Amino acid sequence: GQQVMQIPQYQHVQEGEDFTTYCNSSTTLSNIQWYKQRPGGHPVFLIQLVKSGEVKKQKRLTFQFGEAKKNSSLHITATQTTDVGTYFCAGPGNQFYFGTGTSLTVIP
Amino acid sequence: KAGVTQTPRYLIKTRGQQVTLSCSPISGHRSVSWYQQTPGQGLQFLFEYFSETQRNKGNFPGRFSGRQFSNSRSEMNVSTLELGDSALYLCASRNSNSPLHFGNGTRLTVT
């Protein structure tokens, strides 16, 4: 069946450092979505990418969809303590296939 | 618009009991899906309902079941609870092309 993997599983960074999480799907995706879950919270939708090679920015966050539409990345520039949480990618299919998530810790 | 509402927020049950969780979707959303979240397994898809019909089902035993009512509210039931069922159960609603909108979840502890 379809699988979506994310690396790394955990990432600790000093505040101000950059952070990147990578998402890889076993199949081609029609689109990919990213969600953020704060500690103790629930996943919240961040963005959707649809086109091959698409790049979208939200302030310090840059999202990229691969040319083959099988991988994606989220890059955060100059992390802040408010960026703490787990970032999930999700690809639609018969269901939404969520990646394993990357838990980001930002050390002040 | 009110968000997705899940009740109760917390539950403590003992092994062998059964439990029913409730989810009220965002008004106008007809799709409701359920996920189990545990520290080691991430977000695992349980099932999705659309217009009172189960549209998809994840790889969970038959002890996990659900239903959706005509007003799109959904319930999930877990029978014969096991210790491993302890988890955060998340409900999400959406329209056909919209992203998932999650509720705050129900934290189930099985002792």
GROMACS .gro file of N, CA, C and O in nm, chain B residues 47-108:
model
  248
  155PHE      N    1  -1.103   0.523   0.993
  155PHE     CA    2  -1.207   0.517   0.890
  155PHE      C    3  -1.255   0.655   0.854
  155PHE      O    4  -1.229   0.752   0.925
  156GLU      N    5  -1.325   0.660   0.741
  156GLU     CA    6  -1.384   0.784   0.694
  156GLU      C    7  -1.530   0.760   0.659
  156GLU      O    8  -1.564   0.657   0.599
  157TYR      N    9  -1.613   0.855   0.698
  157TYR     CA   10  -1.755   0.849   0.665
  157TYR      C   11  -1.794   0.969   0.581
  157TYR      O   12  -1.743   1.080   0.600
  158PHE      N   13  -1.884   0.944   0.488
  158PHE     CA   14  -1.936   1.049   0.402
  158PHE      C   15  -2.083   1.019   0.378
  158PHE      O   16  -2.117   0.910   0.332
  159SER      N   17  -2.167   1.114   0.408
  159SER     CA   18  -2.312   1.095   0.391
  159SER      C   19  -2.359   0.964   0.452
  159SER      O   20  -2.428   0.884   0.386
  160GLU      N   21  -2.318   0.940   0.574
  160GLU     CA   22  -2.364   0.826   0.655
  160GLU      C   23  -2.309   0.692   0.609
  160GLU      O   24  -2.348   0.587   0.660
  161THR      N   25  -2.219   0.693   0.512
  161THR     CA   26  -2.163   0.568   0.460
  161THR      C   27  -2.013   0.564   0.487
  161THR      O   28  -1.944   0.665   0.469
  162GLN      N   29  -1.966   0.448   0.528
  162GLN     CA   30  -1.822   0.435   0.547
  162GLN      C   31  -1.756   0.429   0.411
  162GLN      O   32  -1.781   0.338   0.331
  163ARG      N   33  -1.666   0.522   0.386
  163ARG     CA   34  -1.606   0.532   0.253
  163ARG      C   35  -1.473   0.458   0.247
  163ARG      O   36  -1.438   0.400   0.146
  164ASN      N   37  -1.397   0.463   0.356
  164ASN     CA   38  -1.269   0.395   0.362
  164ASN      C   39  -1.245   0.345   0.503
  164ASN      O   40  -1.297   0.401   0.599
  165LYS      N   41  -1.164   0.242   0.511
  165LYS     CA   42  -1.133   0.185   0.641
  165LYS      C   43  -0.985   0.154   0.647
  165LYS      O   44  -0.927   0.102   0.552
  166GLY      N   45  -0.926   0.186   0.761
  166GLY     CA   46  -0.785   0.155   0.782
  166GLY      C   47  -0.768   0.014   0.832
  166GLY      O   48  -0.862  -0.066   0.840
  167ASN      N   49  -0.645  -0.016   0.869
  167ASN     CA   50  -0.609  -0.152   0.907
  167ASN      C   51  -0.621  -0.171   1.058
  167ASN      O   52  -0.521  -0.186   1.128
  168PHE      N   53  -0.741  -0.167   1.109
  168PHE     CA   54  -0.768  -0.186   1.251
  168PHE      C   55  -0.864  -0.303   1.267
  168PHE      O   56  -0.943  -0.332   1.178
  169PRO      N   57  -0.856  -0.371   1.384
  169PRO     CA   58  -0.947  -0.485   1.405
  169PRO      C   59  -1.093  -0.441   1.413
  169PRO      O   60  -1.125  -0.323   1.431
  170GLY      N   61  -1.180  -0.539   1.402
  170GLY     CA   62  -1.323  -0.513   1.401
  170GLY      C   63  -1.377  -0.454   1.530
  170GLY      O   64  -1.492  -0.409   1.535
  171ARG      N   65  -1.294  -0.455   1.636
  171ARG     CA   66  -1.337  -0.394   1.762
  171ARG      C   67  -1.358  -0.243   1.745
  171ARG      O   68  -1.426  -0.180   1.825
  172PHE      N   69  -1.298  -0.189   1.642
  172PHE     CA   70  -1.312  -0.046   1.613
  172PHE      C   71  -1.422  -0.028   1.509
  172PHE      O   72  -1.413  -0.085   1.399
  173SER      N   73  -1.522   0.047   1.543
  173SER     CA   74  -1.630   0.070   1.448
  173SER      C   75  -1.675   0.215   1.457
  173SER      O   76  -1.640   0.287   1.551
  174GLY      N   77  -1.752   0.255   1.361
  174GLY     CA   78  -1.799   0.392   1.362
  174GLY      C   79  -1.932   0.404   1.291
  174GLY      O   80  -1.983   0.306   1.232
  175ARG      N   81  -1.987   0.523   1.298
  175ARG     CA   82  -2.106   0.552   1.221
  175ARG      C   83  -2.120   0.703   1.206
  175ARG      O   84  -2.057   0.780   1.279
  176GLN      N   85  -2.203   0.740   1.112
  176GLN     CA   86  -2.228   0.882   1.089
  176GLN      C   87  -2.378   0.902   1.078
  176GLN      O   88  -2.448   0.822   1.017
  177PHE      N   89  -2.422   1.009   1.137
  177PHE     CA   90  -2.565   1.039   1.139
  177PHE      C   91  -2.601   1.137   1.026
  177PHE      O   92  -2.513   1.193   0.960
  178SER      N   93  -2.730   1.156   1.009
  178SER     CA   94  -2.777   1.240   0.898
  178SER      C   95  -2.730   1.384   0.910
  178SER      O   96  -2.721   1.457   0.811
  179ASN      N   97  -2.697   1.428   1.031
  179ASN     CA   98  -2.648   1.566   1.049
  179ASN      C   99  -2.495   1.572   1.040
  179ASN      O  100  -2.435   1.673   1.075
  180SER      N  101  -2.435   1.464   0.994
  180SER     CA  102  -2.290   1.448   0.974
  180SER      C  103  -2.212   1.423   1.102
  180SER      O  104  -2.093   1.394   1.094
  181ARG      N  105  -2.275   1.434   1.216
  181ARG     CA  106  -2.207   1.397   1.339
  181ARG      C  107  -2.166   1.250   1.332
  181ARG      O  108  -2.234   1.169   1.268
  182SER      N  109  -2.053   1.221   1.395
  182SER     CA  110  -2.003   1.084   1.386
  182SER      C  111  -1.967   1.032   1.525
  182SER      O  112  -1.934   1.110   1.616
  183GLU      N  113  -1.975   0.905   1.540
  183GLU     CA  114  -1.930   0.838   1.662
  183GLU      C  115  -1.837   0.724   1.623
  183GLU      O  116  -1.854   0.663   1.517
  184MET      N  117  -1.741   0.698   1.709
  184MET     CA  118  -1.663   0.575   1.694
  184MET      C  119  -1.671   0.497   1.824
  184MET      O  120  -1.681   0.553   1.933
  185ASN      N  121  -1.671   0.368   1.809
  185ASN     CA  122  -1.685   0.278   1.922
  185ASN      C  123  -1.569   0.181   1.924
  185ASN      O  124  -1.528   0.129   1.818
  186VAL      N  125  -1.517   0.158   2.041
  186VAL     CA  126  -1.415   0.055   2.057
  186VAL      C  127  -1.466  -0.042   2.163
  186VAL      O  128  -1.497  -0.002   2.276
  187SER      N  129  -1.477  -0.168   2.126
  187SER     CA  130  -1.525  -0.268   2.220
  187SER      C  131  -1.408  -0.349   2.275
  187SER      O  132  -1.299  -0.350   2.217
  188THR      N  133  -1.432  -0.414   2.385
  188THR     CA  134  -1.332  -0.501   2.448
  188THR      C  135  -1.196  -0.433   2.450
  188THR      O  136  -1.098  -0.478   2.389
  189LEU      N  137  -1.189  -0.324   2.520
  189LEU     CA  138  -1.070  -0.240   2.521
  189LEU      C  139  -0.947  -0.317   2.568
  189LEU      O  140  -0.952  -0.402   2.658
  190GLU      N  141  -0.834  -0.285   2.503
  190GLU     CA  142  -0.704  -0.341   2.539
  190GLU      C  143  -0.613  -0.226   2.581
  190GLU      O  144  -0.635  -0.110   2.545
  191LEU      N  145  -0.508  -0.261   2.656
  191LEU     CA  146  -0.415  -0.158   2.703
  191LEU      C  147  -0.358  -0.079   2.585
  191LEU      O  148  -0.339   0.043   2.593
  192GLY      N  149  -0.334  -0.149   2.476
  192GLY     CA  150  -0.275  -0.085   2.357
  192GLY      C  151  -0.367   0.012   2.287
  192GLY      O  152  -0.324   0.081   2.194
  193ASP      N  153  -0.492   0.020   2.330
  193ASP     CA  154  -0.585   0.115   2.269
  193ASP      C  155  -0.570   0.255   2.329
  193ASP      O  156  -0.632   0.350   2.281
  194SER      N  157  -0.488   0.265   2.432
  194SER     CA  158  -0.462   0.397   2.492
  194SER      C  159  -0.397   0.486   2.388
  194SER      O  160  -0.292   0.451   2.331
  195ALA      N  161  -0.461   0.599   2.361
  195ALA     CA  162  -0.412   0.686   2.253
  195ALA      C  163  -0.494   0.813   2.252
  195ALA      O  164  -0.593   0.827   2.323
  196LEU      N  165  -0.450   0.904   2.168
  196LEU     CA  166  -0.531   1.023   2.135
  196LEU      C  167  -0.610   0.990   2.009
  196LEU      O  168  -0.551   0.951   1.909
  197TYR      N  169  -0.741   1.003   2.016
  197TYR     CA  170  -0.825   0.976   1.900
  197TYR      C  171  -0.870   1.111   1.843
  197TYR      O  172  -0.936   1.190   1.910
  198LEU      N  173  -0.834   1.131   1.719
  198LEU     CA  174  -0.862   1.257   1.652
  198LEU      C  175  -0.967   1.237   1.544
  198LEU      O  176  -0.964   1.140   1.470
  199CYS      N  177  -1.055   1.332   1.538
  199CYS     CA  178  -1.157   1.335   1.434
  199CYS      C  179  -1.127   1.455   1.345
  199CYS      O  180  -1.079   1.559   1.393
  200ALA      N  181  -1.151   1.440   1.216
  200ALA     CA  182  -1.128   1.550   1.123
  200ALA      C  183  -1.244   1.558   1.025
  200ALA      O  184  -1.296   1.454   0.982
  201SER      N  185  -1.282   1.678   0.990
  201SER     CA  186  -1.387   1.692   0.890
  201SER      C  187  -1.335   1.773   0.772
  201SER      O  188  -1.236   1.847   0.783
  202ARG      N  189  -1.400   1.757   0.659
  202ARG     CA  190  -1.360   1.835   0.541
  202ARG      C  191  -1.471   1.833   0.438
  202ARG      O  192  -1.562   1.750   0.444
  203ASN      N  193  -1.459   1.926   0.344
  203ASN     CA  194  -1.539   1.921   0.223
  203ASN      C  195  -1.456   1.852   0.117
  203ASN      O  196  -1.342   1.817   0.142
  204SER      N  197  -1.511   1.836   0.000
  204SER     CA  198  -1.449   1.749  -0.101
  204SER      C  199  -1.304   1.785  -0.130
  204SER      O  200  -1.219   1.698  -0.136
  205ASN      N  201  -1.272   1.911  -0.148
  205ASN     CA  202  -1.136   1.947  -0.184
  205ASN      C  203  -1.065   2.027  -0.077
  205ASN      O  204  -0.958   2.083  -0.101
  206SER      N  205  -1.121   2.032   0.039
  206SER     CA  206  -1.060   2.114   0.145
  206SER      C  207  -0.962   2.029   0.226
  206SER      O  208  -0.969   1.906   0.224
  207PRO      N  209  -0.872   2.094   0.298
  207PRO     CA  210  -0.785   2.017   0.388
  207PRO      C  211  -0.864   1.965   0.507
  207PRO      O  212  -0.980   1.999   0.526
  208LEU      N  213  -0.798   1.884   0.587
  208LEU     CA  214  -0.861   1.829   0.706
  208LEU      C  215  -0.861   1.933   0.818
  208LEU      O  216  -0.763   2.003   0.840
  209HIS      N  217  -0.975   1.939   0.887
  209HIS     CA  218  -0.987   2.024   1.005
  209HIS      C  219  -1.006   1.932   1.123
  209HIS      O  220  -1.106   1.859   1.130
  210PHE      N  221  -0.909   1.933   1.213
  210PHE     CA  222  -0.910   1.840   1.325
  210PHE      C  223  -0.977   1.900   1.448
  210PHE      O  224  -0.969   2.021   1.473
  211GLY      N  225  -1.036   1.810   1.527
  211GLY     CA  226  -1.082   1.847   1.659
  211GLY      C  227  -0.968   1.836   1.758
  211GLY      O  228  -0.856   1.798   1.723
  212ASN      N  229  -0.997   1.869   1.885
  212ASN     CA  230  -0.894   1.865   1.988
  212ASN      C  231  -0.860   1.724   2.034
  212ASN      O  232  -0.762   1.703   2.103
  213GLY      N  233  -0.945   1.628   1.993
  213GLY     CA  234  -0.914   1.490   2.026
  213GLY      C  235  -0.974   1.443   2.157
  213GLY      O  236  -1.012   1.523   2.243
  214THR      N  237  -0.982   1.313   2.170
  214THR     CA  238  -1.019   1.248   2.296
  214THR      C  239  -0.900   1.165   2.342
  214THR      O  240  -0.853   1.078   2.267
  215ARG      N  241  -0.853   1.194   2.461
  215ARG     CA  242  -0.741   1.118   2.517
  215ARG      C  243  -0.798   1.000   2.593
  215ARG      O  244  -0.861   1.017   2.698
  216LEU      N  245  -0.779   0.880   2.542
  216LEU     CA  246  -0.830   0.757   2.604
  216LEU      C  247  -0.716   0.685   2.676
  216LEU      O  248  -0.612   0.658   2.616
   0.00000   0.00000   0.00000
